[in-house]
């Protein structure tokens, strides 16, 4: 009851403010905008593909945001409804209600936010609250945030709050401060320097009362980090280094250490890019040890994370190329990624009349070197890793390795061809799906053809070859679109290489959609294979399903 | 709860007729400097703001398609296309290398924390806004199919009074 009263008072205050303010200055009323999304599916039981019977038959996820703003003030709410949550989403989402409400104002160099907010420090190694609605991830903070800009190029930030846990909040309190200084903006004499340097530092502390009857668990856990960005000409170098005090938790627990381990955490992330017209190169490395950081030490999965550890792998978008995706391992990981983008100019030998675009990606993620340890944890507990171990860790094992190669070629003004080859090695132990390491070769050809001013057709042919797991797959897709509103698509994902002849299934899907302005409605019917759906390096397991689905999105 | 929603609906109905302006949010430019979205302007001429990501294929198709006619568009109407990447910490480092390889000349920004995206109520990308010279939103569109660029340009011309 108390919560509802608070919500009502909050909205009443916002609305009251809106009314009075617009009454005083009718020429500048408040602006009200928002958006809406609904996904619903009618499920059919399909024991062959493993689609379970859904007692409700229909499941749906929906939300709507309303934002009221004027000048330096804005306030908003989001109403969410999961009746009941769609398959693949955590069942704890069940229910409806206002899950997000905030008010924020800016007064000169100060910005204050009350209520919910999303934010991150640096690349997020010690703090990132964010939402990924399609994955069911939302660790929004609920509390206070102050941003202060005392001097040009100097940005200070302070946050305090609890994190969202479905329709509730987590048990811990998160407090953090962050400072960033852009030296070329802050120091006048540096303004003309060719080298531009930005430095930053942050600290985040988590409080959760410890109630372990045997072990003395720390109530407060502190993490801190430092970072720098250096830009010069086409070069950019970014580095971030983080440390975390010991934080025994369910995630670093084992049979030998049932309450978790008392070891400090460490994380380092490095990226350098070089660009010039027609060329781009990016090299990244990441090394983390015991960096799971949550506002509930008993939480696992995609909930109550305080920090974010980006996966250093290419975000694949073609369907078969996402069959074996990788997610960061917060326990410990050494990872490396390099990407090259190049455009062969028009008129050059390889560029032809329209130019040729190529991109190459290499990425590898490895477990930490566990030589000499036998603690049931699968990684070193003795010493906290440091930069110096990066290369031995990197060489010691392999969670994931991928090489991909892409060519895009505009053949003439109406036809474009995109070719991909991807070599993937994936350790299935990571997701508990299976025991073998899968080696897969995937080849993809896409053709985009413009028929006339408004009609176009796009086709994809994909093939995945592997001797392990479920064997070979083939996929064919045809998409026909009529600008500006209609699309029709059909694809068939066929597991023809499955050893079990009964499981050589056609996962086919037919869909169509209508778009007008910012409103879009799409309907689909078909079978979906079980698999991981990944966005931004975090994944959610999507179970097999068969049925009819509808998706509506809208903004105003 | 019902009363609350009814009250909100009424407020929405009362105010939704007016033009949307660009909210003031802090994002980063390609040099990594913090900039206010209030400073994004085009000297009283129309402007397009397009939200995209390196992993969004329709977004890339849209920007690639417009790139081929962009010089014409600029010459005829003075329109400027501003692109805002919603790539997060995982892929944001690829934005500059990707853009340089593509050779696109768009004014480009990074919205790593999706602050601008939320302020503009963007559900999914691509999402493109057309603004008039007063920086008011005239039109918005989500998704992209070849041919959409011609319709967009008709609206740009109308906005530019051509």
XYZ file of C-alpha atoms in Angstrom:
718
model
C 0.000 0.000 0.000
C 2.704 2.419 1.033
C 4.469 1.915 -2.285
C 1.313 2.666 -4.234
C 0.762 5.881 -2.305
C 4.282 6.998 -3.079
C 3.803 6.265 -6.766
C 0.487 8.133 -6.869
C 1.985 11.120 -5.046
C 4.922 11.174 -7.438
C 2.770 11.172 -10.556
C 0.359 13.677 -9.023
C 3.281 15.972 -8.282
C 4.545 15.722 -11.846
C 1.101 16.309 -13.297
C 0.384 19.139 -10.880
C 3.652 20.777 -11.793
C 2.827 20.327 -15.463
C -0.551 21.963 -15.006
C 0.619 24.940 -13.024
C 3.685 25.610 -15.126
C 1.774 25.546 -18.384
C -0.905 27.774 -16.881
C 1.673 30.412 -16.052
C 3.334 30.366 -19.441
C 0.827 29.128 -21.974
C 3.219 29.821 -24.832
C 5.653 27.142 -23.579
C 3.658 24.172 -22.345
C 5.141 20.862 -21.346
C 5.927 18.353 -23.999
C 4.638 14.822 -23.538
C 6.136 11.952 -25.493
C 6.512 8.261 -25.145
C 6.709 4.861 -26.720
C 5.098 1.477 -26.544
C 6.012 -2.097 -27.328
C 4.033 -5.311 -27.159
C 5.174 -8.828 -28.002
C 2.727 -11.683 -27.723
C 2.735 -15.272 -28.848
C 0.151 -18.006 -29.172
C 1.983 -21.248 -28.400
C 1.411 -24.673 -29.875
C 2.838 -27.772 -28.273
C 5.471 -29.432 -30.441
C 7.215 -32.315 -28.759
C 9.429 -32.985 -31.781
C 11.265 -29.673 -31.459
C 10.904 -29.653 -27.667
C 8.326 -26.876 -27.434
C 6.491 -27.331 -24.148
C 2.769 -27.071 -23.626
C 1.885 -23.582 -22.432
C -1.124 -23.723 -20.087
C -1.999 -20.072 -20.747
C -1.743 -20.604 -24.560
C -0.947 -16.904 -24.957
C 1.958 -15.144 -23.275
C 2.867 -11.492 -23.642
C 5.458 -8.890 -22.684
C 4.656 -5.209 -23.003
C 5.761 -1.810 -21.811
C 5.085 1.865 -22.370
C 7.080 4.969 -21.451
C 5.669 8.442 -20.934
C 8.053 11.356 -20.614
C 6.966 14.872 -19.670
C 9.566 17.545 -20.315
C 10.106 21.225 -20.463
C 13.348 23.143 -20.739
C 15.598 21.859 -17.993
C 13.040 19.548 -16.410
C 11.840 16.097 -17.366
C 9.987 13.309 -15.620
C 8.743 9.978 -16.780
C 7.296 6.618 -15.960
C 7.323 3.184 -17.533
C 4.526 0.706 -17.070
C 5.415 -2.932 -17.765
C 3.188 -5.927 -18.117
C 4.130 -9.611 -18.380
C 0.954 -11.696 -18.450
C 2.482 -14.120 -18.222
C 6.132 -13.693 -19.276
C 6.942 -15.147 -22.688
C 8.991 -18.351 -22.832
C 12.656 -17.626 -22.323
C 12.033 -14.719 -19.931
C 12.525 -15.170 -16.229
C 9.196 -16.236 -14.692
C 9.806 -13.793 -11.828
C 8.754 -11.033 -14.242
C 5.150 -12.212 -13.899
C 2.842 -9.276 -13.198
C 2.239 -5.654 -14.152
C 3.105 -2.327 -12.688
C 5.122 0.854 -12.796
C 8.737 -0.209 -12.731
C 10.497 3.007 -13.596
C 9.775 6.596 -12.631
C 12.082 9.539 -12.410
C 12.308 13.295 -12.343
C 15.375 15.207 -13.384
C 16.310 18.854 -13.638
C 19.358 20.809 -14.676
C 20.331 24.037 -12.968
C 23.387 25.493 -14.710
C 26.290 23.154 -14.005
C 24.257 20.807 -11.785
C 21.936 17.993 -12.827
C 19.872 16.094 -10.284
C 17.876 12.893 -10.870
C 15.413 11.452 -8.372
C 14.059 7.966 -8.784
C 15.227 5.531 -11.447
C 18.183 6.053 -13.745
C 20.648 4.241 -15.970
C 24.289 5.207 -16.005
C 27.807 3.879 -16.378
C 31.332 4.741 -15.288
C 33.946 4.384 -18.041
C 33.385 1.186 -19.999
C 31.351 -0.259 -17.118
C 33.985 -2.542 -15.500
C 32.803 -1.522 -12.031
C 29.445 0.179 -12.694
C 26.822 0.026 -15.384
C 23.071 0.046 -14.881
C 21.244 -0.545 -18.142
C 18.255 -2.088 -19.820
C 18.090 -4.594 -22.638
C 14.370 -5.117 -22.838
C 14.515 -7.863 -25.468
C 16.686 -9.941 -23.157
C 14.713 -9.169 -20.021
C 17.694 -7.363 -18.496
C 17.045 -4.291 -16.382
C 19.252 -3.397 -13.426
C 18.028 0.205 -13.180
C 19.109 2.116 -10.110
C 16.449 3.536 -7.836
C 17.806 6.382 -5.767
C 19.584 9.649 -6.440
C 22.079 10.854 -8.994
C 23.916 14.160 -9.111
C 26.041 15.290 -12.037
C 28.234 18.326 -11.601
C 30.203 20.184 -14.248
C 32.207 22.734 -12.188
C 34.657 23.716 -14.929
C 34.749 23.155 -18.704
C 35.901 19.589 -19.364
C 35.461 18.455 -15.746
C 32.575 16.058 -15.093
C 31.732 14.707 -11.666
C 29.004 12.214 -10.909
C 27.631 10.627 -7.752
C 25.043 7.858 -7.509
C 23.315 6.052 -4.688
C 20.493 3.579 -4.877
C 19.159 0.067 -4.939
C 18.857 -2.003 -8.084
C 15.764 -3.280 -9.767
C 14.928 -6.936 -9.175
C 11.895 -7.777 -11.365
C 9.014 -5.927 -9.644
C 11.064 -5.419 -6.518
C 14.503 -4.194 -5.525
C 17.662 -6.055 -4.618
C 18.849 -6.257 -1.006
C 22.068 -4.279 -1.476
C 22.779 -0.566 -1.606
C 25.076 0.704 -4.350
C 27.054 3.941 -3.923
C 29.436 5.353 -6.477
C 31.403 8.416 -7.542
C 33.043 9.132 -10.869
C 35.205 11.934 -12.150
C 36.357 12.610 -15.690
C 38.629 15.390 -16.918
C 39.178 16.228 -20.536
C 42.548 17.964 -20.316
C 42.267 19.732 -23.667
C 38.992 21.316 -22.560
C 39.946 21.936 -18.932
C 43.368 23.513 -19.502
C 43.327 26.445 -21.885
C 46.917 26.087 -23.039
C 46.171 22.475 -24.052
C 43.267 23.407 -26.276
C 45.414 23.533 -29.424
C 47.467 20.418 -28.649
C 47.305 17.716 -31.302
C 47.149 15.121 -28.551
C 43.911 15.086 -26.617
C 43.886 13.310 -23.274
C 40.987 12.418 -21.025
C 41.467 10.822 -17.611
C 38.885 9.382 -15.286
C 38.534 7.519 -12.006
C 35.666 5.944 -10.110
C 34.820 4.116 -6.915
C 31.771 1.987 -6.201
C 30.815 0.475 -2.893
C 28.136 -2.082 -2.223
C 26.525 -2.749 1.147
C 24.656 -5.918 1.948
C 24.276 -7.180 5.486
C 26.107 -10.488 5.916
C 24.305 -13.168 7.858
C 26.492 -16.227 7.377
C 26.462 -18.311 10.571
C 29.998 -19.660 10.054
C 32.042 -17.352 7.895
C 32.789 -13.690 8.394
C 31.569 -12.195 5.134
C 32.290 -8.505 4.368
C 29.209 -6.267 4.578
C 30.827 -3.663 2.344
C 32.631 -4.404 -0.903
C 34.628 -1.681 -2.635
C 35.649 -1.495 -6.278
C 37.675 1.245 -7.912
C 38.991 1.959 -11.359
C 41.089 4.401 -13.377
C 40.948 5.065 -17.100
C 42.438 7.193 -19.827
C 41.756 8.036 -23.449
C 44.432 9.451 -25.711
C 43.568 10.761 -29.182
C 46.069 11.901 -31.763
C 45.425 12.122 -35.485
C 43.834 8.855 -36.519
C 44.916 7.121 -33.315
C 42.865 6.534 -30.223
C 44.024 4.546 -27.199
C 41.743 3.623 -24.306
C 42.746 1.806 -21.149
C 40.867 0.988 -17.988
C 42.069 -0.805 -14.877
C 39.844 -1.952 -12.019
C 40.254 -3.624 -8.645
C 37.660 -4.974 -6.272
C 37.916 -6.018 -2.639
C 37.118 -9.594 -1.661
C 33.469 -10.486 -2.103
C 32.558 -14.090 -1.309
C 29.378 -14.864 -3.231
C 27.387 -17.700 -4.714
C 29.078 -17.061 -8.032
C 32.604 -17.695 -6.770
C 31.518 -20.474 -4.392
C 32.266 -24.178 -4.794
C 32.033 -27.357 -2.776
C 35.347 -26.522 -1.130
C 34.335 -22.899 -0.474
C 30.543 -22.972 -0.021
C 30.272 -19.309 0.953
C 32.587 -18.110 -1.790
C 36.243 -17.112 -1.853
C 38.032 -14.236 -0.129
C 40.023 -13.025 -3.065
C 40.281 -9.578 -4.574
C 38.952 -9.053 -8.074
C 40.861 -7.494 -10.932
C 39.914 -6.290 -14.405
C 41.742 -4.564 -17.229
C 40.455 -3.474 -20.595
C 42.464 -1.973 -23.414
C 41.470 -0.801 -26.864
C 43.324 1.006 -29.598
C 41.994 2.094 -32.948
C 43.575 3.575 -36.019
C 41.491 5.180 -38.734
C 41.956 7.020 -41.961
C 39.652 7.441 -44.915
C 38.832 3.995 -46.257
C 40.524 2.136 -43.380
C 39.751 1.273 -39.786
C 41.579 -1.035 -37.376
C 40.619 -1.884 -33.821
C 42.593 -4.024 -31.340
C 41.205 -4.892 -27.899
C 42.334 -6.983 -24.961
C 40.593 -7.798 -21.732
C 41.765 -9.640 -18.648
C 39.487 -10.242 -15.687
C 39.671 -12.322 -12.550
C 36.861 -12.741 -10.027
C 34.985 -9.627 -11.178
C 31.397 -10.689 -10.630
C 29.896 -7.722 -8.765
C 26.265 -7.818 -7.704
C 24.035 -6.107 -5.191
C 22.995 -9.526 -3.885
C 25.767 -12.020 -3.176
C 23.350 -14.911 -3.740
C 22.269 -13.745 -7.227
C 23.273 -15.479 -10.457
C 22.264 -15.073 -14.077
C 21.312 -11.716 -15.584
C 20.078 -10.049 -12.390
C 21.409 -7.433 -9.967
C 24.737 -6.951 -11.749
C 26.494 -3.761 -10.736
C 29.153 -3.954 -13.430
C 29.382 -4.957 -17.071
C 32.104 -7.022 -18.705
C 31.818 -6.707 -22.472
C 32.475 -9.815 -24.548
C 35.319 -9.249 -27.001
C 33.667 -11.018 -29.890
C 31.979 -9.807 -33.041
C 28.252 -9.284 -32.699
C 27.091 -11.704 -35.385
C 23.727 -10.985 -36.956
C 23.144 -13.774 -39.459
C 20.980 -16.480 -37.931
C 23.305 -19.492 -38.251
C 26.292 -17.430 -37.147
C 24.536 -16.935 -33.802
C 24.202 -20.655 -33.129
C 27.325 -20.677 -30.937
C 27.525 -17.288 -29.249
C 29.803 -16.273 -26.434
C 29.105 -14.365 -23.223
C 31.731 -12.917 -20.877
C 32.862 -15.079 -17.967
C 32.947 -12.890 -14.861
C 34.868 -15.564 -12.902
C 37.915 -15.131 -15.038
C 38.855 -14.635 -18.639
C 41.608 -13.448 -20.939
C 40.317 -12.164 -24.269
C 41.639 -10.554 -27.409
C 39.930 -9.138 -30.468
C 41.084 -7.406 -33.611
C 38.985 -6.036 -36.413
C 39.940 -4.557 -39.746
C 37.620 -2.640 -42.047
C 38.831 -1.625 -45.487
C 37.297 -0.143 -48.587
C 38.981 -0.758 -51.946
C 38.400 2.490 -53.821
C 36.269 2.824 -56.924
C 38.433 2.346 -59.974
C 41.173 0.355 -58.188
C 42.004 -3.203 -59.275
C 39.975 -4.795 -56.463
C 37.479 -1.965 -56.128
C 36.026 -2.157 -59.639
C 33.484 0.465 -60.679
C 31.663 0.675 -57.328
C 34.343 -0.103 -54.725
C 34.645 -3.227 -52.570
C 34.294 -3.299 -48.803
C 35.961 -5.985 -46.672
C 36.099 -6.646 -42.958
C 38.078 -9.210 -41.015
C 37.579 -10.112 -37.379
C 39.600 -12.341 -35.089
C 38.636 -12.983 -31.487
C 39.619 -15.418 -28.787
C 38.575 -15.799 -25.169
C 40.401 -18.121 -22.798
C 40.049 -19.327 -19.250
C 42.628 -18.176 -16.722
C 45.650 -20.423 -16.385
C 44.683 -22.986 -13.738
C 47.948 -24.944 -13.824
C 48.816 -26.143 -10.339
C 45.459 -25.404 -8.768
C 42.945 -28.015 -7.801
C 40.271 -26.228 -5.892
C 37.092 -27.177 -7.680
C 36.705 -23.635 -8.937
C 38.179 -24.076 -12.350
C 40.524 -21.134 -11.899
C 43.297 -19.833 -9.710
C 42.252 -18.812 -6.217
C 45.706 -18.279 -4.807
C 46.700 -14.957 -6.216
C 44.739 -12.264 -7.917
C 45.736 -12.142 -11.568
C 47.547 -9.126 -12.982
C 48.441 -7.840 -16.439
C 51.631 -9.905 -16.378
C 49.614 -13.134 -16.529
C 47.598 -12.074 -19.566
C 49.620 -13.908 -22.160
C 50.080 -17.148 -20.241
C 46.355 -17.162 -19.469
C 45.526 -16.409 -23.057
C 47.594 -19.308 -24.365
C 46.515 -21.839 -21.744
C 43.024 -22.684 -22.910
C 40.195 -21.736 -25.216
C 36.603 -20.883 -24.387
C 35.874 -19.390 -27.759
C 37.749 -18.519 -30.941
C 36.396 -17.042 -34.130
C 37.683 -15.793 -37.447
C 35.279 -14.053 -39.767
C 35.708 -12.541 -43.155
C 33.210 -10.390 -45.023
C 33.097 -8.876 -48.519
C 30.458 -6.426 -49.679
C 30.269 -5.662 -53.350
C 27.883 -3.448 -55.208
C 27.628 -5.159 -58.590
C 25.534 -2.436 -60.219
C 23.117 0.226 -59.057
C 20.437 -2.347 -58.242
C 22.357 -5.391 -57.006
C 24.512 -5.787 -53.943
C 26.206 -8.990 -52.778
C 27.549 -9.728 -49.289
C 29.679 -12.838 -48.673
C 30.719 -14.138 -45.251
C 32.881 -16.944 -43.991
C 33.084 -17.638 -40.255
C 35.241 -20.190 -38.438
C 34.105 -20.789 -34.865
C 35.452 -22.909 -32.021
C 33.142 -22.971 -29.000
C 33.437 -24.761 -25.675
C 29.914 -25.966 -24.898
C 30.769 -26.600 -21.247
C 30.294 -22.868 -20.753
C 26.565 -23.009 -21.238
C 26.112 -26.521 -19.947
C 24.566 -27.474 -23.276
C 26.952 -30.250 -24.029
C 30.408 -31.564 -23.384
C 32.240 -31.290 -26.663
C 34.000 -28.357 -28.113
C 32.321 -27.474 -31.384
C 34.262 -26.461 -34.463
C 32.004 -24.918 -37.092
C 32.481 -23.430 -40.558
C 29.721 -21.094 -41.682
C 29.334 -19.650 -45.167
C 26.748 -17.002 -45.976
C 25.729 -15.264 -49.187
C 23.296 -12.395 -49.209
C 21.833 -10.714 -52.301
C 19.988 -7.410 -52.215
C 18.177 -6.482 -55.383
C 16.204 -3.333 -56.041
C 13.409 -4.141 -58.483
C 12.130 -0.613 -58.938
C 11.774 2.607 -56.976
C 9.798 1.016 -54.138
C 10.067 -2.754 -54.480
C 13.109 -4.728 -53.397
C 14.033 -8.301 -52.626
C 16.678 -9.717 -50.335
C 17.790 -13.322 -50.053
C 20.183 -15.109 -47.732
C 21.742 -18.528 -48.189
C 23.541 -19.831 -45.120
C 25.313 -23.077 -44.387
C 26.947 -24.285 -41.198
C 29.230 -27.310 -41.262
C 30.224 -29.144 -38.094
C 31.010 -32.709 -37.091
C 29.801 -32.259 -33.532
C 26.721 -31.116 -31.604
C 23.671 -31.194 -33.894
C 25.602 -31.452 -37.166
C 25.065 -29.387 -40.279
C 22.490 -26.678 -40.812
C 21.256 -24.866 -43.906
C 19.140 -21.761 -44.059
C 17.338 -19.983 -46.868
C 15.620 -16.634 -46.503
C 13.604 -14.445 -48.854
C 12.402 -10.994 -47.892
C 10.294 -8.783 -50.105
C 9.735 -5.180 -49.143
C 7.591 -2.434 -50.550
C 8.634 1.030 -49.451
C 7.516 2.701 -47.245
C 5.287 0.267 -45.419
C 5.225 -3.436 -46.167
C 7.520 -6.415 -45.796
C 6.983 -10.135 -46.284
C 9.569 -12.718 -45.306
C 10.036 -16.438 -45.189
C 12.930 -18.500 -43.931
C 13.647 -22.139 -43.348
C 16.386 -23.223 -40.973
C 17.001 -26.885 -41.622
C 19.056 -29.129 -39.344
C 19.635 -31.653 -42.130
C 22.887 -32.939 -40.645
C 21.461 -34.107 -37.320
C 22.648 -37.640 -36.491
C 19.170 -38.473 -35.258
C 17.028 -38.681 -38.400
C 13.906 -37.691 -36.397
C 15.535 -34.421 -35.449
C 16.268 -33.288 -39.001
C 13.718 -30.566 -38.556
C 12.692 -27.627 -40.729
C 12.388 -24.616 -38.446
C 10.434 -22.418 -40.826
C 8.996 -19.010 -40.207
C 6.751 -16.739 -42.262
C 6.280 -13.125 -41.302
C 4.905 -9.860 -42.567
C 4.818 -6.372 -41.215
C 3.463 -2.903 -41.747
C 5.286 0.293 -40.816
C 3.917 3.799 -40.883
C 6.078 6.513 -39.396
C 7.170 5.340 -35.969
C 4.452 2.679 -35.696
C 5.180 -0.873 -36.689
C 3.154 -4.060 -36.530
C 4.611 -7.434 -37.467
C 3.089 -10.884 -37.324
C 4.840 -14.222 -37.709
C 4.000 -17.867 -37.744
C 6.431 -20.720 -37.479
C 8.845 -22.791 -35.441
C 11.773 -21.433 -33.527
C 14.763 -23.477 -32.501
C 16.113 -23.472 -29.007
C 19.158 -21.268 -28.735
C 20.887 -18.360 -27.144
C 19.703 -14.888 -28.033
C 22.515 -12.444 -27.404
C 22.618 -8.675 -27.473
C 25.644 -6.700 -26.363
C 27.516 -9.718 -25.115
C 24.891 -10.995 -22.710
C 22.634 -13.852 -23.621
C 19.300 -15.365 -22.774
C 18.311 -18.901 -23.551
C 15.303 -18.927 -25.866
C 13.445 -22.232 -25.722
C 12.033 -23.929 -28.768
C 8.563 -22.751 -29.670
C 5.915 -23.178 -32.297
C 3.133 -20.710 -32.874
C 1.811 -17.382 -33.954
C 3.341 -14.149 -32.723
C 2.691 -10.447 -32.987
C 4.974 -7.491 -32.262
C 3.841 -3.882 -32.073
C 6.101 -0.883 -31.515
C 5.169 2.739 -31.486
C 6.599 6.142 -30.512
C 4.884 9.490 -30.206
C -3.856 2.357 -10.653
C -6.713 2.807 -13.139
C -7.294 6.407 -12.088
C -3.617 7.077 -12.448
C -3.529 5.765 -15.991
C -6.665 7.688 -16.938
C -5.128 10.898 -15.610
C -1.967 10.215 -17.577
C -3.895 9.490 -20.762
C -5.693 12.818 -20.431
C -2.431 14.682 -19.985
C -0.974 12.897 -22.978
C -4.003 13.776 -25.079
C -3.806 17.414 -23.988
C -0.196 17.892 -24.974
C 0.501 15.470 -27.769
C -0.599 17.855 -30.497
C 2.470 20.029 -30.174
C 5.741 19.657 -32.040
C 8.515 17.686 -30.380
C 11.750 19.521 -29.799
C 15.150 17.908 -29.281
C 15.724 17.201 -25.583
C 18.981 18.397 -24.067
C 21.109 15.358 -23.276
C 24.866 14.852 -23.043
C 26.445 12.554 -25.627
C 29.980 12.167 -26.964
C 31.469 13.244 -30.264
C 33.944 11.103 -32.170
C 36.903 12.741 -30.372
C 35.433 11.571 -27.068
C 34.411 15.065 -25.917
C 31.086 15.488 -24.111
C 28.622 17.578 -26.109
C 25.123 18.774 -25.409
C 22.484 17.744 -27.944
C 21.352 21.399 -27.850
C 24.438 22.256 -29.893
C 23.454 19.955 -32.769
C 21.976 22.314 -35.352
C 22.025 23.202 -39.036
C 21.779 27.005 -39.341
C 18.000 27.097 -39.691
C 17.961 24.431 -42.398
C 16.360 20.989 -42.080
C 18.236 18.250 -40.300
C 17.912 14.474 -40.073
C 18.864 12.581 -36.910
C 19.290 8.857 -37.411
C 19.835 6.375 -34.577
C 21.917 3.357 -35.636
C 24.361 0.678 -34.420
C 27.265 -1.202 -36.001
C 25.343 -4.490 -35.542
C 22.156 -3.172 -37.172
C 22.058 -4.229 -40.815
C 19.009 -2.195 -41.897
C 20.636 0.882 -40.309
C 23.770 0.386 -42.380
C 21.689 -0.155 -45.501
C 19.842 3.100 -44.857
C 23.016 5.125 -44.285
C 24.728 3.518 -47.277
C 21.754 4.290 -49.521
C 21.534 7.917 -48.400
C 25.312 8.289 -48.749
C 24.991 7.804 -52.518
C 22.615 10.750 -52.852
C 23.744 12.827 -49.896
C 25.806 15.313 -51.895
C 22.735 16.015 -54.066
C 20.500 16.356 -51.047
C 22.850 18.840 -49.416
C 23.202 20.882 -52.562
C 19.471 21.070 -53.199
C 18.193 21.651 -49.654
C 21.141 22.249 -47.318
C 19.945 19.294 -45.196
C 22.392 17.735 -42.735
C 22.306 14.112 -41.590
C 23.425 13.521 -38.022
C 23.985 9.911 -36.981
C 23.872 8.717 -33.380
C 25.326 5.306 -32.567
C 23.682 3.395 -29.710
C 26.542 0.849 -29.634
C 27.364 0.031 -26.014
C 30.696 -0.570 -24.276
C 31.130 -3.808 -26.219
C 30.975 -2.434 -29.767
C 31.448 1.331 -29.429
C 35.181 1.021 -30.172
C 34.290 -0.286 -33.658
C 32.219 2.753 -34.603
C 35.085 5.022 -35.731
C 36.974 2.299 -37.682
C 33.741 1.230 -39.362
C 32.703 4.773 -40.325
C 36.133 5.602 -41.699
C 36.250 2.465 -43.813
C 32.811 3.293 -45.180
C 33.960 6.849 -45.846
C 30.644 8.392 -44.825
C 30.773 12.128 -44.187
C 27.945 12.279 -41.656
C 28.222 14.240 -38.431
C 28.538 11.422 -35.932
C 27.929 10.962 -32.190
C 28.112 8.172 -29.619
C 25.246 7.529 -27.194
C 26.886 4.711 -25.216
C 24.472 4.877 -22.288
C 21.392 5.270 -24.570
C 20.493 8.580 -22.830
C 19.611 10.376 -26.065
C 17.846 7.281 -27.347
C 15.605 7.165 -24.266
C 14.957 10.911 -24.391
C 13.795 10.555 -28.015
C 11.714 7.431 -27.184
C 13.496 5.223 -29.673
C 12.472 1.576 -29.243
C 14.583 0.035 -31.941
C 16.989 1.044 -34.660
C 17.002 2.338 -37.330
C 14.870 5.230 -36.153
C 15.103 8.437 -38.148
C 13.792 11.901 -37.251
C 13.317 14.799 -39.654
C 13.643 18.214 -38.025
C 12.793 21.632 -39.412
C 15.065 24.675 -39.151
C 13.720 25.371 -35.664
C 14.827 21.893 -34.561
C 11.251 20.670 -34.193
C 10.474 17.092 -35.188
C 8.348 17.066 -38.347
C 8.398 13.360 -38.982
C 9.871 10.112 -37.697
C 10.266 6.660 -39.143
C 11.407 3.292 -37.871
C 12.924 0.484 -40.008
C 14.295 0.879 -43.528
C 13.437 -0.502 -46.965
C 15.026 0.633 -50.245
C 12.879 3.461 -51.591
C 12.272 4.983 -48.136
C 15.055 7.464 -48.879
C 13.039 8.993 -51.753
C 10.078 9.591 -49.466
C 12.338 11.089 -46.850
C 13.838 13.455 -49.404
C 10.363 14.622 -50.498
C 9.758 15.614 -46.886
C 13.182 17.246 -46.621
C 12.389 19.344 -49.683
C 9.044 20.379 -48.234
C 10.778 21.303 -44.968
C 13.352 23.357 -46.865
C 10.591 25.080 -48.814
C 11.825 23.707 -52.167
